PDB file of C-alpha atoms in Angstrom:
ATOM      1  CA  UNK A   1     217.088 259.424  68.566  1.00  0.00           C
ATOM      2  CA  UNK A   2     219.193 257.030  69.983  1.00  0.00           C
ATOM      3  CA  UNK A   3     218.605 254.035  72.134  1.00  0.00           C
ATOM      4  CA  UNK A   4     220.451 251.355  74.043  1.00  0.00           C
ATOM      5  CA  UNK A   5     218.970 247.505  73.795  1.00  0.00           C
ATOM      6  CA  UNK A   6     219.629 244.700  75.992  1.00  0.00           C
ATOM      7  CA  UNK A   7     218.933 241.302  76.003  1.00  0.00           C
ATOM      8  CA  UNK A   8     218.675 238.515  78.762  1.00  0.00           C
ATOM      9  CA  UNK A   9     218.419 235.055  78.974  1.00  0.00           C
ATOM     10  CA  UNK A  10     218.118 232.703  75.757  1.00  0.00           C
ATOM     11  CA  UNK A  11     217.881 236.444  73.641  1.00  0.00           C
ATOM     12  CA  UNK A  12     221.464 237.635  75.324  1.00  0.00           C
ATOM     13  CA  UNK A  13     223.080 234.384  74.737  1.00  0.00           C
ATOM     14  CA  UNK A  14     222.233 234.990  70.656  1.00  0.00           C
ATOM     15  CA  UNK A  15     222.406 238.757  70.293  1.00  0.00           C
ATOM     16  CA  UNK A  16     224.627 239.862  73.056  1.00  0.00           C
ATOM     17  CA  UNK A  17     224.158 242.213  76.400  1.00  0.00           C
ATOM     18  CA  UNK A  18     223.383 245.319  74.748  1.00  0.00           C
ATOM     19  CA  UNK A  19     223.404 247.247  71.639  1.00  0.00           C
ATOM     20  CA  UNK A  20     223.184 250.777  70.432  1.00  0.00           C
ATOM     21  CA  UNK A  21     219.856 251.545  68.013  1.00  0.00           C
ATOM     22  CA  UNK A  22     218.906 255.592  66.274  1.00  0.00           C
ATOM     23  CA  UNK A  23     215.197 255.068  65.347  1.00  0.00           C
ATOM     24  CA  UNK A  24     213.040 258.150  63.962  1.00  0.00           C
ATOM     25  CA  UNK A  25     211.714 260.493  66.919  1.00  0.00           C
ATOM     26  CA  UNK A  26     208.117 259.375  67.755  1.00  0.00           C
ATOM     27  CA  UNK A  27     208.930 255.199  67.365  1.00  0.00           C
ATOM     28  CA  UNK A  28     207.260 253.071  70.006  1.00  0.00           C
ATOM     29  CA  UNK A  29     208.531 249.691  71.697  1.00  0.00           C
ATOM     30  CA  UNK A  30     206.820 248.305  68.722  1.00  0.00           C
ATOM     31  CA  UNK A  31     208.679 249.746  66.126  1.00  0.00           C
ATOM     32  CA  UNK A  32     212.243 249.379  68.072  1.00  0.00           C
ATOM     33  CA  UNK A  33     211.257 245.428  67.865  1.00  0.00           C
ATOM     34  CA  UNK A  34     210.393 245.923  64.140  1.00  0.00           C
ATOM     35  CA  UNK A  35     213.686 247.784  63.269  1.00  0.00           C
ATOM     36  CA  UNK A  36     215.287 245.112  65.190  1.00  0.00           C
ATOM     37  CA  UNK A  37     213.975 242.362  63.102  1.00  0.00           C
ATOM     38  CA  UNK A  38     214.459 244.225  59.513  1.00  0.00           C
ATOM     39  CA  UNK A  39     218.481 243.749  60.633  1.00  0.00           C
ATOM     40  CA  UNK A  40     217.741 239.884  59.941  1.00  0.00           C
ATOM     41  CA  UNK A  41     219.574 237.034  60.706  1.00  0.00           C
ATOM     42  CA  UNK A  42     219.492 235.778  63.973  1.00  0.00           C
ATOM     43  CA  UNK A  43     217.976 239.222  65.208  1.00  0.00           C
ATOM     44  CA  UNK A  44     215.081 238.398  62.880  1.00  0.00           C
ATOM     45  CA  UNK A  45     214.252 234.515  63.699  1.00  0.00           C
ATOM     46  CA  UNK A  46     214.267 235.464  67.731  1.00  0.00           C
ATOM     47  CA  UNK A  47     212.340 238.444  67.555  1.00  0.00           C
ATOM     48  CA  UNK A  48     209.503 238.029  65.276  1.00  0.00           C
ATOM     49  CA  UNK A  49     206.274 238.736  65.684  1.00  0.00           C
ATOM     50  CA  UNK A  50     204.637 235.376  66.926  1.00  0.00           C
ATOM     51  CA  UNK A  51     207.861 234.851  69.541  1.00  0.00           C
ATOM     52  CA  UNK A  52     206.692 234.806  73.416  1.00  0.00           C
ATOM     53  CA  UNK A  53     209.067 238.130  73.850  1.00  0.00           C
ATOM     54  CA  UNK A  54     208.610 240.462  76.786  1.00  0.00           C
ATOM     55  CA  UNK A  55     209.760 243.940  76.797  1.00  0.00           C
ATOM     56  CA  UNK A  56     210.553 246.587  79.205  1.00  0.00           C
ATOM     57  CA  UNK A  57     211.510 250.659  78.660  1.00  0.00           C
ATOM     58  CA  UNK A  58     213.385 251.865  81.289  1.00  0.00           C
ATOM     59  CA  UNK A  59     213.958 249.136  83.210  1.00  0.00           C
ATOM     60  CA  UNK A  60     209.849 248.536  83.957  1.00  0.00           C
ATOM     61  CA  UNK A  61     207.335 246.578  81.405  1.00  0.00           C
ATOM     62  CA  UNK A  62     205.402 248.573  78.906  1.00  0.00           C
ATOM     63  CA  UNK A  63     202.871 247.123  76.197  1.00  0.00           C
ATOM     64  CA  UNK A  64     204.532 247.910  73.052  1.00  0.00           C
ATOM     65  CA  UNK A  65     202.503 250.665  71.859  1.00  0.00           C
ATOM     66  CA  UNK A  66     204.431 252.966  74.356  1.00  0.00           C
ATOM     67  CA  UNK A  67     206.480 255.552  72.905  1.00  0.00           C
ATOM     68  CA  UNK A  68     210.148 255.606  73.384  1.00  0.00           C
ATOM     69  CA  UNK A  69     211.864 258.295  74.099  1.00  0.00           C
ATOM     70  CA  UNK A  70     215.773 259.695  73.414  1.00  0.00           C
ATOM     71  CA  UNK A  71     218.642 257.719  75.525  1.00  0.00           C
ATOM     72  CA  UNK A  72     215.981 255.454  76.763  1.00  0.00           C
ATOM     73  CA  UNK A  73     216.691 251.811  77.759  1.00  0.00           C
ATOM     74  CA  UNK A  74     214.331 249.133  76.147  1.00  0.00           C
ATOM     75  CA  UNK A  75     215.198 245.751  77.047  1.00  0.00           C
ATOM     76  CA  UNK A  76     213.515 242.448  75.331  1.00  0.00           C
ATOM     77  CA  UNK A  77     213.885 238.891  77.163  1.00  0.00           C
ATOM     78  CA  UNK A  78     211.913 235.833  77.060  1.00  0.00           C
ATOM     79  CA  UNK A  79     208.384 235.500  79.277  1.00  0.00           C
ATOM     80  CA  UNK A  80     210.215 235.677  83.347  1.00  0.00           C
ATOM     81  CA  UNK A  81     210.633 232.436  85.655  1.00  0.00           C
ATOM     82  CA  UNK A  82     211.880 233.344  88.471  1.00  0.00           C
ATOM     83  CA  UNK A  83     210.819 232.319  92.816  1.00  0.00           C
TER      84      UNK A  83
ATOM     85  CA  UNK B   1     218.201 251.256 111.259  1.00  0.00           C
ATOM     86  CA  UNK B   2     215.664 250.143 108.525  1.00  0.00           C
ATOM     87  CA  UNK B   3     216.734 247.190 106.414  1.00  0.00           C
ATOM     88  CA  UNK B   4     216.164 247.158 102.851  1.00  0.00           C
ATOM     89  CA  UNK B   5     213.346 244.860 101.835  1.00  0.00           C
ATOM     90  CA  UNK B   6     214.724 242.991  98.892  1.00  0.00           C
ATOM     91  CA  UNK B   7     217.512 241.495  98.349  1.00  0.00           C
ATOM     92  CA  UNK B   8     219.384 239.908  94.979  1.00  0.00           C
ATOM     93  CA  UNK B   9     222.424 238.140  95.792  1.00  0.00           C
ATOM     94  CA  UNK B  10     224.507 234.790  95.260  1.00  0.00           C
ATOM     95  CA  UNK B  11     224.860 233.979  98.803  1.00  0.00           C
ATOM     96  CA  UNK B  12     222.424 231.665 100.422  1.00  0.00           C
ATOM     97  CA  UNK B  13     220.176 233.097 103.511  1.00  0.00           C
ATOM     98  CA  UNK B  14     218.767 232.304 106.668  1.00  0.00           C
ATOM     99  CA  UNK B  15     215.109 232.150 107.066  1.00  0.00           C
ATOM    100  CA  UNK B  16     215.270 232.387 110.778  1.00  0.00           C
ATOM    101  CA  UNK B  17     217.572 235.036 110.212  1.00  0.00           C
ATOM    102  CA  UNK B  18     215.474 236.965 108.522  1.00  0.00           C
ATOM    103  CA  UNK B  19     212.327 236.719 110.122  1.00  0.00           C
ATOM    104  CA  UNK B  20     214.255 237.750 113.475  1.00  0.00           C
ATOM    105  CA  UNK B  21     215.169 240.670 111.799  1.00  0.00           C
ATOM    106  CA  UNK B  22     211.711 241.615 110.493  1.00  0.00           C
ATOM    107  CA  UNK B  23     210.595 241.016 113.975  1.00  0.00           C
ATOM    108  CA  UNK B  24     212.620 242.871 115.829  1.00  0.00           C
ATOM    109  CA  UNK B  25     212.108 246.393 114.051  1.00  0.00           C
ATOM    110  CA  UNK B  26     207.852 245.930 115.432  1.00  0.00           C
ATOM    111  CA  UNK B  27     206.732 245.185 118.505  1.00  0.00           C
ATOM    112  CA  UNK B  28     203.004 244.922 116.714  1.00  0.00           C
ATOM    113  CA  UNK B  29     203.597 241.725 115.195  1.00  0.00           C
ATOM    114  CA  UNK B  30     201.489 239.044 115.853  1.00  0.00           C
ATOM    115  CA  UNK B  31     201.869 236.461 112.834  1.00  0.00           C
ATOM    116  CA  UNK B  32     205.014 235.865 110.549  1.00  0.00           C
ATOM    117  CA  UNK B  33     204.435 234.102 107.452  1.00  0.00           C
ATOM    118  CA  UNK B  34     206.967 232.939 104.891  1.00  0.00           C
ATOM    119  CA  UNK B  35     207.723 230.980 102.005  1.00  0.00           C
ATOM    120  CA  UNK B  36     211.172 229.504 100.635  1.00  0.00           C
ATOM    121  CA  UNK B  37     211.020 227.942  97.165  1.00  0.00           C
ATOM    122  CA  UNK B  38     214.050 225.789  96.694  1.00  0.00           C
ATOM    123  CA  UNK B  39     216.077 223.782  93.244  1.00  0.00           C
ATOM    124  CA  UNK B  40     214.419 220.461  92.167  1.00  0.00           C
ATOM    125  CA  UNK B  41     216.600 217.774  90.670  1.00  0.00           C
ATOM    126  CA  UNK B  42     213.584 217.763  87.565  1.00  0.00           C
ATOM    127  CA  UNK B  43     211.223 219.700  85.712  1.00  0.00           C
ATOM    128  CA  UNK B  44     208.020 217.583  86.132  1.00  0.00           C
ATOM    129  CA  UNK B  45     210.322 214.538  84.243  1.00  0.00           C
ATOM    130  CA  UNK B  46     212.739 211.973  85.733  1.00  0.00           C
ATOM    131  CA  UNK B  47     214.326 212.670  88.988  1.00  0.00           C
ATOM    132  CA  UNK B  48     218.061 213.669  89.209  1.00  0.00           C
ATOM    133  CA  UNK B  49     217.513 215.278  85.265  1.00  0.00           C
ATOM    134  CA  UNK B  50     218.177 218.472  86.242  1.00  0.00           C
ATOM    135  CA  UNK B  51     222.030 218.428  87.737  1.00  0.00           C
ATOM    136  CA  UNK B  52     222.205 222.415  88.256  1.00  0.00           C
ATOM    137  CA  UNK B  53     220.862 225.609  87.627  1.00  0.00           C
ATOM    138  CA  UNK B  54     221.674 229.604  86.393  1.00  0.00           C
ATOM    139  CA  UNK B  55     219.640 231.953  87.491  1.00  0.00           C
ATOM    140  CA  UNK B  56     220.039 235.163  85.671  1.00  0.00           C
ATOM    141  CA  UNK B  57     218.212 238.889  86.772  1.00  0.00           C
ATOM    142  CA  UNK B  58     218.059 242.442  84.965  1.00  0.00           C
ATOM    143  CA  UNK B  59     219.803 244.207  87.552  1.00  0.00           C
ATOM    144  CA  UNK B  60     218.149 247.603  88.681  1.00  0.00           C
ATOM    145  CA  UNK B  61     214.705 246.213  87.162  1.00  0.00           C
ATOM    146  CA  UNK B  62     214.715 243.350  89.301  1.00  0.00           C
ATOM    147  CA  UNK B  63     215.038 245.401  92.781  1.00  0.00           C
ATOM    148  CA  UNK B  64     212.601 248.046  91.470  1.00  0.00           C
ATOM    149  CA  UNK B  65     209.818 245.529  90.316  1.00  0.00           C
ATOM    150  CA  UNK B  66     209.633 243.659  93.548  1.00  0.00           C
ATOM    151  CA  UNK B  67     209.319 246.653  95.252  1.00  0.00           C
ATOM    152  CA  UNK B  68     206.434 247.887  93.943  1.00  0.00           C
ATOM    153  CA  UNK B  69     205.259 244.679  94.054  1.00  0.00           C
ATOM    154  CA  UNK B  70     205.920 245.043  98.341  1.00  0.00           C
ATOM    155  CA  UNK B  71     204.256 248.390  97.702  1.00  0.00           C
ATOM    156  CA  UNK B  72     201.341 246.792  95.951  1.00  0.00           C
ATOM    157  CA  UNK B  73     201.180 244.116  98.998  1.00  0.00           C
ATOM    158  CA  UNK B  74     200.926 246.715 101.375  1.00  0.00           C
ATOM    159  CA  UNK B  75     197.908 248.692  99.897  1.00  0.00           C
ATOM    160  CA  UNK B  76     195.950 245.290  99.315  1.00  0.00           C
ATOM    161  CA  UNK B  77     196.553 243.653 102.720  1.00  0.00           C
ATOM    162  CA  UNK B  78     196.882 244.568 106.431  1.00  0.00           C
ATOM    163  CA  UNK B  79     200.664 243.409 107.207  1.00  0.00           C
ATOM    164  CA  UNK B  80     203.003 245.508 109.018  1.00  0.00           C
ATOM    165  CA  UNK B  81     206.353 244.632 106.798  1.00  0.00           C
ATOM    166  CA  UNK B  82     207.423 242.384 104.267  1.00  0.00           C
ATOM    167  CA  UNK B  83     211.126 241.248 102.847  1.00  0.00           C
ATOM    168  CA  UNK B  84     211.873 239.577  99.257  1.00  0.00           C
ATOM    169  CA  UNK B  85     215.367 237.500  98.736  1.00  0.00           C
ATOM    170  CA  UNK B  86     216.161 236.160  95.559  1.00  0.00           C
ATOM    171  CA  UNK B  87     218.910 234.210  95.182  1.00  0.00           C
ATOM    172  CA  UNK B  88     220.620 234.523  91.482  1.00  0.00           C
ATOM    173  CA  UNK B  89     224.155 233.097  89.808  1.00  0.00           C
ATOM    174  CA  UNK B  90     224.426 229.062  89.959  1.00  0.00           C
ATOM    175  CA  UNK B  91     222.403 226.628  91.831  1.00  0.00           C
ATOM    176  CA  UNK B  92     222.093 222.962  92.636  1.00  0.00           C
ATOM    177  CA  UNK B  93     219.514 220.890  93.551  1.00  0.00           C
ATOM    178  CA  UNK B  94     218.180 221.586  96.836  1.00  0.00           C
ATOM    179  CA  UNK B  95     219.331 225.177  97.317  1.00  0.00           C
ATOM    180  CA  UNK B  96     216.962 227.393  98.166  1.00  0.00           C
ATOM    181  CA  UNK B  97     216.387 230.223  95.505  1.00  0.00           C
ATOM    182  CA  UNK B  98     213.624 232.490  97.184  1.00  0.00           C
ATOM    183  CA  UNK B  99     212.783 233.979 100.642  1.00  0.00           C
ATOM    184  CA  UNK B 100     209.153 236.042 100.872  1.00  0.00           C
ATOM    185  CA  UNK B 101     208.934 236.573 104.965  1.00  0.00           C
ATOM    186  CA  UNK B 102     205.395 238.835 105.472  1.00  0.00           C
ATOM    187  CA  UNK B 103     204.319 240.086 109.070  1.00  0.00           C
ATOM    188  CA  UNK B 104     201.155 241.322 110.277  1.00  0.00           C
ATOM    189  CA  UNK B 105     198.791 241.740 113.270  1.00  0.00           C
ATOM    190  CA  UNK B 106     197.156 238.181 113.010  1.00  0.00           C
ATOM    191  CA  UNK B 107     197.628 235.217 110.583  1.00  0.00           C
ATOM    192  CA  UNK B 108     195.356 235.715 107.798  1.00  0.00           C
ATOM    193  CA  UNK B 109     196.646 238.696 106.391  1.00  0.00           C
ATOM    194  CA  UNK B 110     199.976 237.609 106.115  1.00  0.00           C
ATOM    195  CA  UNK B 111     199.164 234.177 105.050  1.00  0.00           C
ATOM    196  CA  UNK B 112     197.626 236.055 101.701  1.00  0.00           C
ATOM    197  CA  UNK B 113     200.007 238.536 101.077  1.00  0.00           C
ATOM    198  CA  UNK B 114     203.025 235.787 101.331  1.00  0.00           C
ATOM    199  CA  UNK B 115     200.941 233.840  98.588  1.00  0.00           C
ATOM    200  CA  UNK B 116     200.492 237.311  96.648  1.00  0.00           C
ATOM    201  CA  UNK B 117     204.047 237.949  96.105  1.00  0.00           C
ATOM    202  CA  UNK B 118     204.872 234.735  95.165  1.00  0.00           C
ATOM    203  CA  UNK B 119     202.216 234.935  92.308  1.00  0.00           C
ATOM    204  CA  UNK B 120     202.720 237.809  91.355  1.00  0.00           C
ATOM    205  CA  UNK B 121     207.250 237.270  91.580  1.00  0.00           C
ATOM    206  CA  UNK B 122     206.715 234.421  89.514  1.00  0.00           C
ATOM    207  CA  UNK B 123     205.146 236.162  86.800  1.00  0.00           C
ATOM    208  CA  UNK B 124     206.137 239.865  86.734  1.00  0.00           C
ATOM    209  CA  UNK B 125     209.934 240.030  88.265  1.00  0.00           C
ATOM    210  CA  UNK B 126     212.479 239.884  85.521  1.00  0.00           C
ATOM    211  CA  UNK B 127     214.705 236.508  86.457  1.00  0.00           C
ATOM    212  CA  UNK B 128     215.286 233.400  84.114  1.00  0.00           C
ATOM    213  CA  UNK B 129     215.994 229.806  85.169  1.00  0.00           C
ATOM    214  CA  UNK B 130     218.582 227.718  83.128  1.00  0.00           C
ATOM    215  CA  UNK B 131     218.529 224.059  83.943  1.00  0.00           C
ATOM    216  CA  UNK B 132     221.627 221.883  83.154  1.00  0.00           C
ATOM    217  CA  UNK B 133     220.416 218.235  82.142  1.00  0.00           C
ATOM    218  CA  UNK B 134     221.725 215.253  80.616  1.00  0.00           C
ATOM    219  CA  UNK B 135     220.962 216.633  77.458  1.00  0.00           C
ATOM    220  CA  UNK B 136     222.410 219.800  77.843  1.00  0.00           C
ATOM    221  CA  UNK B 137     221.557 223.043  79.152  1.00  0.00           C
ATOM    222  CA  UNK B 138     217.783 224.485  78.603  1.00  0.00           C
ATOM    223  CA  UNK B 139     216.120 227.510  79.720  1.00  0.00           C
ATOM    224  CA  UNK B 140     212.909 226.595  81.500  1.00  0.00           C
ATOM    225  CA  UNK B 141     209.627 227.801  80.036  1.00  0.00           C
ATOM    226  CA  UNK B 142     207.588 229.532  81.833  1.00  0.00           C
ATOM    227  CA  UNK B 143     204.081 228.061  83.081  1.00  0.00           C
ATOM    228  CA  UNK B 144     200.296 229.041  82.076  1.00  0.00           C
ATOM    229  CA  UNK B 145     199.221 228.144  85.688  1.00  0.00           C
ATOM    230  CA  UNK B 146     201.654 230.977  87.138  1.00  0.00           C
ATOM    231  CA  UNK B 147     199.497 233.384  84.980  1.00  0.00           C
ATOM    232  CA  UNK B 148     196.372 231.970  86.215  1.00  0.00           C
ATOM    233  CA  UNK B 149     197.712 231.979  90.133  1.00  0.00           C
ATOM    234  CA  UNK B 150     198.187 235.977  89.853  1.00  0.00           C
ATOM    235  CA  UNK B 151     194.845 236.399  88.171  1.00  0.00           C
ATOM    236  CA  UNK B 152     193.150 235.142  91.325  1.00  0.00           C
ATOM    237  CA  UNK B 153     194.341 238.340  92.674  1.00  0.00           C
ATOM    238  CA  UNK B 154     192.816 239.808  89.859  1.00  0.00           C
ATOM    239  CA  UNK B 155     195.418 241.147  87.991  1.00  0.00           C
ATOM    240  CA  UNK B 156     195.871 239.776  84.276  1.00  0.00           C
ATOM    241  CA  UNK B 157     199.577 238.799  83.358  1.00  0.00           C
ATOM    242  CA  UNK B 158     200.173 236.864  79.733  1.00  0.00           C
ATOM    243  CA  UNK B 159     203.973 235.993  80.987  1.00  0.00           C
ATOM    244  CA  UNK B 160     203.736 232.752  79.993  1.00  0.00           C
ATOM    245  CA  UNK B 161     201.325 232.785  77.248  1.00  0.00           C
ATOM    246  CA  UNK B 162     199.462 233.693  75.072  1.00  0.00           C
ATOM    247  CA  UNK B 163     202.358 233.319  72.733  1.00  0.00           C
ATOM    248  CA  UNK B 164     203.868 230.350  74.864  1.00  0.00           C
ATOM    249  CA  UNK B 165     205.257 227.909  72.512  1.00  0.00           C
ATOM    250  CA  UNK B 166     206.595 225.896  75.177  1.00  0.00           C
ATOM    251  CA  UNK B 167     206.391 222.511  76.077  1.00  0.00           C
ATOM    252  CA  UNK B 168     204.374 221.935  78.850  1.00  0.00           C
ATOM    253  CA  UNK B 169     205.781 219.713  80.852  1.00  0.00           C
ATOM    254  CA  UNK B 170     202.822 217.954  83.114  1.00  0.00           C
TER     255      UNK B 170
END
């Protein structure tokens, strides 16, 4: 299925807005980081497993156990620090 | 007409403006509460560090979180409305950032609820500071404490940690 990722913040300003992913039907936010990471490079160093990243599907937060579904959004940014 | 009750935009407000307008759409209000956070010139450091500031938002997320955060204000606390303005884009010191304006029958409720937004904006609503400093540009980390002001409400966020690897900087 495919998927668009976005980025914000510090994560944007190294992997760009947005990107296009296909990831096996039944993948969870989980293994859309993974896949991520097994591109390498620059991809790999900011979103490894012991990096304070946040993630969101469909433009709300999720724990990344939550499945994924086809054409869905999942965004990953550093932790928020916003008011 | 009913106004919408948040706001993202580059263009500074008007607290008085805004509370007038909450006002005037119930006759039932008794107490207004509100905060305004505004841009230091530091980050805990040396004053006049921090020259400006980005503030950057996942549009469409951003609206939709705070409003079920409005939602979330309204089932926990007796307050008749509430509005949310974030400001987002580039800042400088002293600008004000965010607007939380609550109403309600009598002060206590709305005294709480203002403080419960803020906790729970700080931690939960997708926007990212960027501070411009002598030594270049930095995104700010985000703070432990901001966690442990929502959990008072008792709800558990782990924004800022507990895979922080920031620098705390107090």
């Amino acid at each position: 299925m495919k998927l668009t990722i976005r980025y914000f913040a510090a994560l944007r300003e190294a992997l760009g807005a947005s990107e296009a992913l296909e990831i096996t039907d039944g993948a969870t936010v989980a293994d859309v980081r993974a896949a991520l990471v097994a591109r390498g490079g620059r991809h790999a160093e900011l979103l490894a497993g012991n990096r304070p990243v946040r993630c969101a599907l469909n433009q709300a937060m999720v724990p990344e156990t939550t499945p994924v579904t086809d054409g869905a959004e999942v965004a990953f940014f550093p932790p928020v620090t916003g008011g | 007409m009913t106004q919408p009750r948040v706001r993202i935009q580059t263009a500074d407000f008007d607290l008085s403006a805004e509370v007038a307008a909450l006002r005037a759409e119930d006759a039932g209000v008794g107490a207004v509460a509100s905060f305004v956070g505004t841009v230091r010139d530091r980050n805990g450091g040396t004053p006049g560090e921090v020259s400006a500031m980005e503030l950057e938002h996942y549009p469409g997320m951003t609206e939709a979180s705070i409003e079920a955060m409005i939602d979330e204000a309204h089932r926990r606390f007796d307050i008749r409305g509430a509005r949310v303005v974030h400001r987002v884009g580039p800042l400088l010191p002293r600008d004000q950032i965010v607007l939380v304006v609550v109403t309600s029958a009598h002060r206590g409720q709305a005294f709480q609820a203002c403080e419960f937004l803020m906790d729970y904006l700080k931690t939960q609503a997708p926007f990212w500071k960027k501070e411009t400093t002598p030594e270049g540009a930095r995104w700010v980390d985000a703070r432990v404490a901001d966690d442990a002001a929502l959990a008072r409400w008792g709800i558990a966020s782990d924004n800022a940690g507990p895979t922080d690897q920031g620098t705390a900087s107090k």
